[in-house]
Short mmCIF file of C-alpha atoms and ligand atoms in Angstrom, two decimals:
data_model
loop_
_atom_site.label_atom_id
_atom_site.label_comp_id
_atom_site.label_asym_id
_atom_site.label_seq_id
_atom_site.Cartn_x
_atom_site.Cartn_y
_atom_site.Cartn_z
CA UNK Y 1 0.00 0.00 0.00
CA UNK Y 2 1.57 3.49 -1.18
CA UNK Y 3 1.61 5.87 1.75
CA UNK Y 4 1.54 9.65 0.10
CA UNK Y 5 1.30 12.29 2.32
CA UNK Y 6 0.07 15.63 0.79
CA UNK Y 7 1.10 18.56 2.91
CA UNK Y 8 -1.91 20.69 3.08
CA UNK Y 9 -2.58 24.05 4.85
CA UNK Y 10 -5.72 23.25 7.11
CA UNK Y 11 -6.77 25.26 10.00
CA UNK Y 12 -7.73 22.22 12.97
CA UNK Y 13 -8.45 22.46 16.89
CA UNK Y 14 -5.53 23.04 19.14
CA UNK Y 15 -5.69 19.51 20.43
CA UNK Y 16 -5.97 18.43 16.80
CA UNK Y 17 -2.69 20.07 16.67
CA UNK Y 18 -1.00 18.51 18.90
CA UNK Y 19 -1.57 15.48 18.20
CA UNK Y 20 -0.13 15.79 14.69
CA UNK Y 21 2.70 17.50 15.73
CA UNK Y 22 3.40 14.21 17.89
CA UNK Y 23 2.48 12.46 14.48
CA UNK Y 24 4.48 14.51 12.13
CA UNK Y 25 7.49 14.01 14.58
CA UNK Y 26 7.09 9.94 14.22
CA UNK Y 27 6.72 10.56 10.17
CA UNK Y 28 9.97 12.48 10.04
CA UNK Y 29 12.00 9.57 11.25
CA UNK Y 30 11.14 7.64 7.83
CA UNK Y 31 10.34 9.92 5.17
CA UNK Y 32 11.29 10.73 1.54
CA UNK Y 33 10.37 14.65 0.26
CA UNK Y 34 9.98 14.76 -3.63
CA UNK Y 35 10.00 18.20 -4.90
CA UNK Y 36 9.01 19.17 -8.17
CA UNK Y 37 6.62 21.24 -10.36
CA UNK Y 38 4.45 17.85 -11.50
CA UNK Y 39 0.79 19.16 -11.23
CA UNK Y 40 -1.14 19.09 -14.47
CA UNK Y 41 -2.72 16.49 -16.14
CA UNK Y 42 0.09 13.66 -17.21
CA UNK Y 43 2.73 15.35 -15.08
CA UNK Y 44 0.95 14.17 -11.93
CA UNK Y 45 -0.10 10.63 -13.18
CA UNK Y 46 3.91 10.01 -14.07
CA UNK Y 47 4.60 10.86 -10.93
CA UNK Y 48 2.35 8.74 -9.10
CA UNK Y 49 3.67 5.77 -11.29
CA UNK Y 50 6.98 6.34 -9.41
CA UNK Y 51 5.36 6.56 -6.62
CA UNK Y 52 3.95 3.85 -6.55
CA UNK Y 53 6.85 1.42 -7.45
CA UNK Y 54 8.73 3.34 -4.67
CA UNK Y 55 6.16 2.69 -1.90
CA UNK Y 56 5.68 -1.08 -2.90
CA UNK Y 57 9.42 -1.20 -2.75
CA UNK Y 58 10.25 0.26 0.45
CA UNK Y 59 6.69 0.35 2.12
CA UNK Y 60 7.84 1.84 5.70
CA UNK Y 61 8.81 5.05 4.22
CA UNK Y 62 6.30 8.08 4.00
CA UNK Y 63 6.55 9.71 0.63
CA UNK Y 64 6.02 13.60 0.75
CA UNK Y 65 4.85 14.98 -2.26
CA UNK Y 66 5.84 18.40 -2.26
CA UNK Y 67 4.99 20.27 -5.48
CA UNK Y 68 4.66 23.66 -6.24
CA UNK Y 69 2.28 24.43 -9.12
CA UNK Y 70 3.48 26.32 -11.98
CA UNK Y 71 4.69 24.58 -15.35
CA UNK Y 72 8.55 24.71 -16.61
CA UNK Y 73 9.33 25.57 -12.86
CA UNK Y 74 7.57 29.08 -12.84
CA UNK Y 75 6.97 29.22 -9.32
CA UNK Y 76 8.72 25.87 -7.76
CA UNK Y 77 12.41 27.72 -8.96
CA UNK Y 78 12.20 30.52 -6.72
CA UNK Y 79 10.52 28.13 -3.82
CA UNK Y 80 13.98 25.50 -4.37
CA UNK Y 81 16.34 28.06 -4.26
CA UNK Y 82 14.99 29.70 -1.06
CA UNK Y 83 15.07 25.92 0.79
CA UNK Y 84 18.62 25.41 -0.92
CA UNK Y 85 20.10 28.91 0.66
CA UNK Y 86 18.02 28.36 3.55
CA UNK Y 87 19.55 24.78 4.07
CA UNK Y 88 16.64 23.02 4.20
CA UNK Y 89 16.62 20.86 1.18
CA UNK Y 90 14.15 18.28 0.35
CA UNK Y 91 15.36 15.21 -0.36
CA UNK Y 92 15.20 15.25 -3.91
CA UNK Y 93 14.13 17.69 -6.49
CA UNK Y 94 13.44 17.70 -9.94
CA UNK Y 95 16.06 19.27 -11.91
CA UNK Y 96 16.83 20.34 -15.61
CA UNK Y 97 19.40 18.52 -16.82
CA UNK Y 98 22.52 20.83 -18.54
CA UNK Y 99 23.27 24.03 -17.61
CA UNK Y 100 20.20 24.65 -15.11
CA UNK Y 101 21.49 21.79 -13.17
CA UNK Y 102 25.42 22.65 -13.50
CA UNK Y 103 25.52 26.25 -13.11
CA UNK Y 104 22.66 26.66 -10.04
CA UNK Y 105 23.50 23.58 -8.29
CA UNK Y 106 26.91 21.47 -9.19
CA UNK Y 107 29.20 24.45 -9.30
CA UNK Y 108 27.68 26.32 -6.06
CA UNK Y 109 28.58 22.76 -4.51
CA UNK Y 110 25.18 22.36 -3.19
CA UNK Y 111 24.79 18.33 -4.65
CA UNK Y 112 26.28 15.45 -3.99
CA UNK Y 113 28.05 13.57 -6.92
CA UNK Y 114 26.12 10.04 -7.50
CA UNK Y 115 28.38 8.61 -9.70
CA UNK Y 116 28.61 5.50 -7.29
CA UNK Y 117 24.80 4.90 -8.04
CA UNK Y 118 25.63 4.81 -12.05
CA UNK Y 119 28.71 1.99 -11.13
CA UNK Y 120 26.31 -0.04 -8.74
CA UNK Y 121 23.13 -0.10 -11.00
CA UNK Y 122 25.40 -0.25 -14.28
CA UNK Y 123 24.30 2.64 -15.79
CA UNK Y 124 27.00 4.25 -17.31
CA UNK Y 125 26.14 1.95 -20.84
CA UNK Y 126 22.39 2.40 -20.10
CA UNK Y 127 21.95 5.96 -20.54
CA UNK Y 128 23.20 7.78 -24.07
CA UNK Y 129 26.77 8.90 -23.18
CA UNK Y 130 25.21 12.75 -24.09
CA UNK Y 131 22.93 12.48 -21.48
CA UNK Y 132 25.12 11.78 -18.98
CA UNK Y 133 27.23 14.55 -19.94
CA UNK Y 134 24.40 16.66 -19.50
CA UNK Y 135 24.48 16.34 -15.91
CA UNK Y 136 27.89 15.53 -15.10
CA UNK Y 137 30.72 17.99 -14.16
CA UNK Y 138 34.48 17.60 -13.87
CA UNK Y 139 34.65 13.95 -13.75
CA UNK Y 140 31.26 13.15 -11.27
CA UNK Y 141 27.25 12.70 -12.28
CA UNK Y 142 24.74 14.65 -10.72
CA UNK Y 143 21.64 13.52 -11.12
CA UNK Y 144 19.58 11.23 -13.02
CA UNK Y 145 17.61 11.72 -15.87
CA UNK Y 146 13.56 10.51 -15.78
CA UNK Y 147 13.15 10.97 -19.24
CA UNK Y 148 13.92 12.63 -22.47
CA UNK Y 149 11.04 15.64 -23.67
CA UNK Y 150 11.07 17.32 -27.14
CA UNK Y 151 9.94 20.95 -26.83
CA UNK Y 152 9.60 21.63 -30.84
CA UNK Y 153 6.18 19.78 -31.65
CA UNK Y 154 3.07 21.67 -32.77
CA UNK Y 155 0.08 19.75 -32.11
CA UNK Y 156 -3.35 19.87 -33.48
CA UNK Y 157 -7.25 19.19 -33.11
CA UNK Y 158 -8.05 16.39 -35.91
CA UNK Y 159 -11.40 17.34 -36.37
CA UNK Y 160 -11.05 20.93 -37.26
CA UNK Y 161 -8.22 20.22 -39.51
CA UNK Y 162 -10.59 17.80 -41.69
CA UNK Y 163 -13.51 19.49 -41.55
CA UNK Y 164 -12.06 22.39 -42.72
CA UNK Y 165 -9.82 20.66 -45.18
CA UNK Y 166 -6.55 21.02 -44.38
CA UNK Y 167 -3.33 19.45 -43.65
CA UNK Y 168 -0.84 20.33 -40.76
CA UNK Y 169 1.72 23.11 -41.52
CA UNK Y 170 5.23 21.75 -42.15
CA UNK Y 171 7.10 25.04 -42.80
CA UNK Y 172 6.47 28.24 -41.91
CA UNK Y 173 4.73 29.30 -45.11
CA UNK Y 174 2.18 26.39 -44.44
CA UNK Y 175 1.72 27.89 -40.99
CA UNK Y 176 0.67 30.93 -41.94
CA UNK Y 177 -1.40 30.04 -45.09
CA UNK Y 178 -3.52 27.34 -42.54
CA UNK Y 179 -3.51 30.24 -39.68
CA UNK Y 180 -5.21 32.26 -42.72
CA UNK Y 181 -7.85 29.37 -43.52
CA UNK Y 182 -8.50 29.22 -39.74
CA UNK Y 183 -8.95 32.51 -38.77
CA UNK Y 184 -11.11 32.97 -41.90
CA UNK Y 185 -13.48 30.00 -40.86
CA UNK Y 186 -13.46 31.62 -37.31
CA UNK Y 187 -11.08 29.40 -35.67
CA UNK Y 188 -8.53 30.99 -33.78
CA UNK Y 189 -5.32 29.50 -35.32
CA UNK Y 190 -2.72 29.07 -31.87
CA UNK Y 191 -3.31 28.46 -28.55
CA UNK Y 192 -0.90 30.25 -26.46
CA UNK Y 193 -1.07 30.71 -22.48
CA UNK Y 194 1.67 32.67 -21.64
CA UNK Y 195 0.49 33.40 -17.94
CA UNK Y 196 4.32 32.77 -16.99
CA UNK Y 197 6.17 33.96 -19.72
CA UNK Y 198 8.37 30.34 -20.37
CA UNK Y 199 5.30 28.95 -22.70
CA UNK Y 200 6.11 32.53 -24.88
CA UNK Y 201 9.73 31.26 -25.08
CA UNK Y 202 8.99 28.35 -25.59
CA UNK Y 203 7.35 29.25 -28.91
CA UNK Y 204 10.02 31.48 -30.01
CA UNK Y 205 12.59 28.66 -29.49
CA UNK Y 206 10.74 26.68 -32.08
CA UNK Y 207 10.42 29.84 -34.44
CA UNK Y 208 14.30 30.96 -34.01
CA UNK Y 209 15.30 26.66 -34.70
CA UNK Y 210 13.12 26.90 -37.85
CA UNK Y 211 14.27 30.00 -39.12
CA UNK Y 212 18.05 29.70 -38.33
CA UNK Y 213 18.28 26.07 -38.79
CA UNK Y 214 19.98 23.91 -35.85
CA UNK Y 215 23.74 24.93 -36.37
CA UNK Y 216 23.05 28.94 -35.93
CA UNK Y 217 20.62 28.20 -33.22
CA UNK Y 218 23.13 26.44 -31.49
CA UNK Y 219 25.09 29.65 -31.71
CA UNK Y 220 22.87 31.63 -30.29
CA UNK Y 221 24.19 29.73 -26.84
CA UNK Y 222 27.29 29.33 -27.09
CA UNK Y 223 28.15 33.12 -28.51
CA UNK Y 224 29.01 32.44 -32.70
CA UNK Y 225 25.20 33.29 -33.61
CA UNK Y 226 24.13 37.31 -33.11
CA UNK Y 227 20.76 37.78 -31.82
CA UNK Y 228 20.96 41.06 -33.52
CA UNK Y 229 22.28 39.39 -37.24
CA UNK Y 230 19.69 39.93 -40.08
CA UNK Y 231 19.11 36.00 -39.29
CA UNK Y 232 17.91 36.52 -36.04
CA UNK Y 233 15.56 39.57 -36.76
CA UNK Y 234 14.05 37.34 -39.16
CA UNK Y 235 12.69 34.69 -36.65
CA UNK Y 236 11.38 37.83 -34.08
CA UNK Y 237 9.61 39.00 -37.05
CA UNK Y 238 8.42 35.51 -37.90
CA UNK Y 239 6.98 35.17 -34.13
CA UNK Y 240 5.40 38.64 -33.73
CA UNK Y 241 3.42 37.82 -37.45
CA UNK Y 242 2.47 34.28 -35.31
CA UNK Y 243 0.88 36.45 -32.46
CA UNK Y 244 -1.95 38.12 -34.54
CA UNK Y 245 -2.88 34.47 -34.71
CA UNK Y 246 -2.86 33.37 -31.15
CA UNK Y 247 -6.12 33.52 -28.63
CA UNK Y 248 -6.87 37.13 -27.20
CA UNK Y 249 -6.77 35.85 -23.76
CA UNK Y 250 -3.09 34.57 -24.13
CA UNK Y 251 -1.83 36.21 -20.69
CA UNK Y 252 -4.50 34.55 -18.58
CA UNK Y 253 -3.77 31.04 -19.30
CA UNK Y 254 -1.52 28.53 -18.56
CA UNK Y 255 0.20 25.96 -21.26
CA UNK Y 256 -2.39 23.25 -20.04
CA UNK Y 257 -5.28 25.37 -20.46
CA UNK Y 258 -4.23 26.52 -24.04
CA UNK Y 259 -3.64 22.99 -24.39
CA UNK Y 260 -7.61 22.33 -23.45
CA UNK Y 261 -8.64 24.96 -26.08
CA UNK Y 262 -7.18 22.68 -28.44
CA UNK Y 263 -9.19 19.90 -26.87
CA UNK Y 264 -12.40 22.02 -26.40
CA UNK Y 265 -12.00 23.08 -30.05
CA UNK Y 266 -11.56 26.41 -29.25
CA UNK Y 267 -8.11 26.48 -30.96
CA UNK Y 268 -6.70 24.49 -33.50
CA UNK Y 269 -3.28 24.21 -32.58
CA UNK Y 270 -0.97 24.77 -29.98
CA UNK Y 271 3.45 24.74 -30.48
CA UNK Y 272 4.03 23.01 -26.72
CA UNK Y 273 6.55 20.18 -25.47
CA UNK Y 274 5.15 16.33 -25.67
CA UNK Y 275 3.88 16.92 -21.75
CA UNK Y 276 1.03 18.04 -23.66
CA UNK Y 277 0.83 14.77 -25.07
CA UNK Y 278 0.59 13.75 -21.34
CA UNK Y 279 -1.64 16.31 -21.00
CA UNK Y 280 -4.01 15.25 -23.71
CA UNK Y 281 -4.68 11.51 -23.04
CA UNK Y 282 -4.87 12.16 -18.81
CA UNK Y 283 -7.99 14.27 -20.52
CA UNK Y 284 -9.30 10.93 -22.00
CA UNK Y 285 -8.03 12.28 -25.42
CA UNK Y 286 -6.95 9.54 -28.49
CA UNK Y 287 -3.62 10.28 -29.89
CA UNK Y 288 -4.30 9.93 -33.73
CA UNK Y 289 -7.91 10.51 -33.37
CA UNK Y 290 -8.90 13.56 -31.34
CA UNK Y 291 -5.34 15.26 -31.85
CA UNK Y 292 -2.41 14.97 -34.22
CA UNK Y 293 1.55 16.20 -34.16
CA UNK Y 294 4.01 17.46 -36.14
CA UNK Y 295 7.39 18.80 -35.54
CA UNK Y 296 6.73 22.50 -35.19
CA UNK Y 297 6.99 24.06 -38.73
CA UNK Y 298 10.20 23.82 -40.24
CA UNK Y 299 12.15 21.97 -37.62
CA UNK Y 300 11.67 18.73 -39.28
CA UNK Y 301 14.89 16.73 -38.33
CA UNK Y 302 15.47 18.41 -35.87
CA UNK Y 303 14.90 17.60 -31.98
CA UNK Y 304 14.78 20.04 -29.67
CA UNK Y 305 15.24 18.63 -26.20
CA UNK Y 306 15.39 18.58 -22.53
CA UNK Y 307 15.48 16.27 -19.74
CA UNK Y 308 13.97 15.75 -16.33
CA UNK Y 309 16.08 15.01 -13.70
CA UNK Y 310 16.66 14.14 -9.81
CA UNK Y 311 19.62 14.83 -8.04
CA UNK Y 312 20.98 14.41 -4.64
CA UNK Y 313 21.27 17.63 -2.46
CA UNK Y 314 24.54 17.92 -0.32
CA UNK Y 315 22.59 17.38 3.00
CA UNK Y 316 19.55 15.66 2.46
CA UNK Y 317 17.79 14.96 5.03
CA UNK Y 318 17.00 11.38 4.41
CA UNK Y 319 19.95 10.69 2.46
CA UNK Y 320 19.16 6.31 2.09
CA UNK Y 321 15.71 6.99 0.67
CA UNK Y 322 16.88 9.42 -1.53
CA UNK Y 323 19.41 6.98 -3.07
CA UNK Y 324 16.54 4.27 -3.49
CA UNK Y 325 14.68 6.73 -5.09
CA UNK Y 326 17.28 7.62 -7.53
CA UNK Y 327 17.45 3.72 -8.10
CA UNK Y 328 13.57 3.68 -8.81
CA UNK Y 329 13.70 6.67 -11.45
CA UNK Y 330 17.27 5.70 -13.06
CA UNK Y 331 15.39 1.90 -13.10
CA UNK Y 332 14.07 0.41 -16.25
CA UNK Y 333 10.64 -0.34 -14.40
CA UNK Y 334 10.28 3.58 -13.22
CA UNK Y 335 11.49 4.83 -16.21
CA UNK Y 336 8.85 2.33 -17.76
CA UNK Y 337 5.90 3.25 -15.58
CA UNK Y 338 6.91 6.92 -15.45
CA UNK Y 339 7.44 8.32 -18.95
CA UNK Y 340 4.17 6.45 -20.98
CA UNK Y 341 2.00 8.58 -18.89
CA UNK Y 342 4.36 11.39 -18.61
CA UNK Y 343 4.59 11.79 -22.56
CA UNK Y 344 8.22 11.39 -22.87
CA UNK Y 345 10.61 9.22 -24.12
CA UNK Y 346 12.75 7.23 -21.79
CA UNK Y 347 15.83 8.49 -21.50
CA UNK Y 348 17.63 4.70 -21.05
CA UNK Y 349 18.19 3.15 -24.18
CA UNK Y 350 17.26 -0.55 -23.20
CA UNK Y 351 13.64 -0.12 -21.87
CA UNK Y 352 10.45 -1.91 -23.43
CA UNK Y 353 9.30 -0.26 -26.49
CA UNK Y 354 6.22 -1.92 -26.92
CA UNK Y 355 4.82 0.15 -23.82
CA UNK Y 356 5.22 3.11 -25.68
CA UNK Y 357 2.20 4.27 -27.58
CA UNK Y 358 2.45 5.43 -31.47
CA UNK Y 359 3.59 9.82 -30.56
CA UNK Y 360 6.56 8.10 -27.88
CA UNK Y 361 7.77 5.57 -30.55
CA UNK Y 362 7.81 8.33 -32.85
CA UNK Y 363 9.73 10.43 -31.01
CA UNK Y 364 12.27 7.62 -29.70
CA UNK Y 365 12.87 7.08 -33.53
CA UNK Y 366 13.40 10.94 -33.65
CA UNK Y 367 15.52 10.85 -30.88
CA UNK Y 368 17.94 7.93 -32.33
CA UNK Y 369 18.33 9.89 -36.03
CA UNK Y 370 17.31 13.54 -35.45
CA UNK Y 371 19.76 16.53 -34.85
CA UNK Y 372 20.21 17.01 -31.26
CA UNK Y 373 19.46 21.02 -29.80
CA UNK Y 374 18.83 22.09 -26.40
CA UNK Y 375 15.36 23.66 -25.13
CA UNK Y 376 16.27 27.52 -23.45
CA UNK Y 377 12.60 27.30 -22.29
CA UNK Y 378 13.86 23.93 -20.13
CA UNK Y 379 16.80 24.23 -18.90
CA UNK Y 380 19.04 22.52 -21.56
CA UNK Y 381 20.39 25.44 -23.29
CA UNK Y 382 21.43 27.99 -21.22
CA UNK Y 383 22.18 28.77 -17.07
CA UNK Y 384 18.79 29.38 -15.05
CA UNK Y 385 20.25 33.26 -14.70
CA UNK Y 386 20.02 33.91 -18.75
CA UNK Y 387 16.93 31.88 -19.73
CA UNK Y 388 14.74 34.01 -16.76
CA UNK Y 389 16.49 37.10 -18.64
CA UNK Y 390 15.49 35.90 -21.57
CA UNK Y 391 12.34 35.12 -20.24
CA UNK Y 392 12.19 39.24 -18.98
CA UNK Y 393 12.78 39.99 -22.91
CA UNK Y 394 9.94 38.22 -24.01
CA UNK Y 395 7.72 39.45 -22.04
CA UNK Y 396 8.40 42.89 -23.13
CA UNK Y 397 8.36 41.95 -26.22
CA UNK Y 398 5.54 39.98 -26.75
CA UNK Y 399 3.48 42.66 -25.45
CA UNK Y 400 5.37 45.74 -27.82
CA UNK Y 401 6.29 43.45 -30.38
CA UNK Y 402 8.94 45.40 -31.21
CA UNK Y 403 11.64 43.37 -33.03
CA UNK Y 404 14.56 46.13 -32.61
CA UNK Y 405 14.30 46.73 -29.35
CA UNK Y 406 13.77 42.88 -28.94
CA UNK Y 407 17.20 42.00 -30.33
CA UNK Y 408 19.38 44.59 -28.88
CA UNK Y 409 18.17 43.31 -25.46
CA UNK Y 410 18.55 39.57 -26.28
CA UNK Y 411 22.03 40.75 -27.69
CA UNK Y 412 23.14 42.27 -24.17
CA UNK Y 413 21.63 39.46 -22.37
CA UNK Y 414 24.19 37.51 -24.29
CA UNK Y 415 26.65 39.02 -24.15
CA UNK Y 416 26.84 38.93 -20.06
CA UNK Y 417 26.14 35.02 -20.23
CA UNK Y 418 27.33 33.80 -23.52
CA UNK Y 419 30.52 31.31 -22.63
C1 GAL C 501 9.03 21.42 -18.27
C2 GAL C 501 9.33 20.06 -17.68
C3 GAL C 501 8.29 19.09 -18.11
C4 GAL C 501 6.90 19.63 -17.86
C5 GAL C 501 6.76 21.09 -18.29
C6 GAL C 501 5.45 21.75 -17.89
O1 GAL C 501 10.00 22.35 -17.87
O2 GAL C 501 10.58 19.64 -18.13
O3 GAL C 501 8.46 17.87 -17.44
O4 GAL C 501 6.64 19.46 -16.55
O5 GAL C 501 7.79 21.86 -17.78
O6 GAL C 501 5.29 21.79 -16.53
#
């Protein structure tokens, strides 16, 4: 039987009181405090997979779910880093793997290597040697990775598309001719909810890969592409022309809601990463039916991605169960239970396919031959300091669209953090 224990903020009798704080006190001697930002539809349902094989493993330990709401992070970042400084870590966390886990955690020495776990478990030929190089720093691994996203997919509701006769937009031409036939038939083209700014940036990742191609987006990280070159301008004017074609309401929603306008056919499409794909079928959706992908127009070949991970923070309180649970996620079984509902790919290389529905064996075939680039929006690309500046330019400019202004910024912005 799992044992979850949700912490909730309930106002009880003083006797009531009491008498959990003599409760809480027995809990603490055998607990294990998971912190991420899993809420939404498919997040939360992966997570309770791992859960699950955790508790039926090691059945005397409370698990603490602690999550704060807020997809890519929004609000759990800020929530981490206060426990981190504040030395009061949980016992794991979820972390981007690359430079969000590096630069915030590994080189501020706040984790502790787990390389031993890799050697024990026999890991180091499991997982792609890429991956592990994501989230490994002068000689030691950090963390270890749940799964393997792809950020650059545009996804679709079937039945508008056929009813009003079209196909799904493969370049950025296409986009813009179907966002035409949409809007004329009184469909609003794009779902966006860019409530916390990330979901903006994570569409203009996809426009900037499909306008510069993989190589010069690559060098928009590491300092050889100019976010003010002609190249550049070209994908900010690109994604301002995509915003006449997004839903009014935009700056109310969050990337799950747009992702239910889709659903609710009050969109047609929405550019989001494959969570949405968990997103969809927790909603009772049929991949191939009710919705459709495509890589997001003009990044064919290309995979953008990122990877959830969990690490080990330097003082964990309950250092053993953190370690099992490290075993559970690195584990074929957790990685097995976790990412079908999740809507990722594993990121092992020697799990079992055939539980992997027709989008996830798509994208593991991606994964295998595509181009490799890293998500900004998630972590992969860049340190956690420059994507939430980047973040800061978007937001500006989404809401003055003005593509100038726009690139001078993200030019400065680079050049403080550019390696
Ligand atoms: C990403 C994360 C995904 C998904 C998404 C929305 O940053 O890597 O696992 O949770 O945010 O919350």
């Amino acid at each position: 039987m799992r044992k979850v224990c949700i912490v909730l903020m309930l106002s009880i009798a003083v006797p009531a009181l009491l008498f959990s704080a003599g409760a809480r006190e027995a809990e603490e001697v055998n607990q294990l405090e998971i912190f991420s930002w899993w809420t939404a539809g498919g997040e939360a349902e992966g997570l309770d997979a791992l859960f699950d094989i955790y508790s039926d493993l090691y059945p005397e330990v409370d698990v603490v779910n602690a999550t704060v709401a807020g997809g890519a992070g929004a609000q759990a970042k800020a929530v981490l880093s206060t426990r981190m400084q504040g030395g009061n870590p949980p016992d794991s966390f979820q972390v981007h793997a690359g430079r969000g886990l590096v630069d915030t955690w590994v080189v501020a020495d706040m984790m502790e290597p787990i390389t031993f776990i890799y050697e024990e478990e026999g890991w180091l030929d499991a997982f792609p040697e890429g991956v592990i190089e994501m989230v490994s720093y002068e000689g030691e691994i950090y963390s270890v990775p749940a799964n393997i996203h792809r950020s650059n997919v545009l996804w679709y509701n079937l039945e508008i598309f056929e009813s009003n006769g079209l196909s799904a937009p493969q370049t950025i031409d296409e986009f813009f001719d179907v966002a035409e036939a949409l809007a004329d038939a009184g469909v609003t083209p794009l779902a966006l909810g860019d409530v916390n700014t990330w979901e903006a940036t994570h569409l203009l990742e996809s426009v900037m890969l499909s306008v510069l191609g993989p190589e010069a987006y690559g060098g928009l990280w590491s300092g050889d592409t100019p976010w003010d070159g002609e190249a550049a301008k070209e994908a900010l004017s690109v994604f301002v022309d995509m915003l006449d074609y997004v839903n009014t309401d935009h700056a109310a929603l969050t990337w799950d809601e747009a992702a239910q306008y889709v659903i609710d056919g009050r969109a047609a499409m929405t550019v989001m990463g494959d969570w949405a794909h968990g997103y969809f079928m927790a909603m009772g959706q049929e991949p191939g039916e009710d919705y459709k992908w495509i890589p997001s127009p003009g990044t064919q070949g290309t995979f953008m991605m990122l990877s959830d991970t969990f690490g080990l923070p330097g003082g964990a309180p309950h250092r053993t169960n953190a370690v099992n649970w490290l075993k559970v996620v690195g584990s074929v079984d957790g990685q097995d239970a976790f990412n079908p509902k999740k809507g990722s790919i594993p990121a092992r290389t020697d799990t079992d396919r055939s539980r992997y529905d027709m989008y996830l064996q798509s994208a593991m075939d991606d994964f295998a031959g595509d181009e490799i680039v890293p998500s900004v929006a998630h972590g992969a690309a860049a340190s956690e300091a420059w994507a939430s500046e980047v973040n800061d330019v978007v937001s500006i400019f989404v809401s003055n669209k003005n593509v100038d202004n726009a690139a001078r910024s993200f030019a400065r912005v680079a050049a403080d953090h550019a390696p």
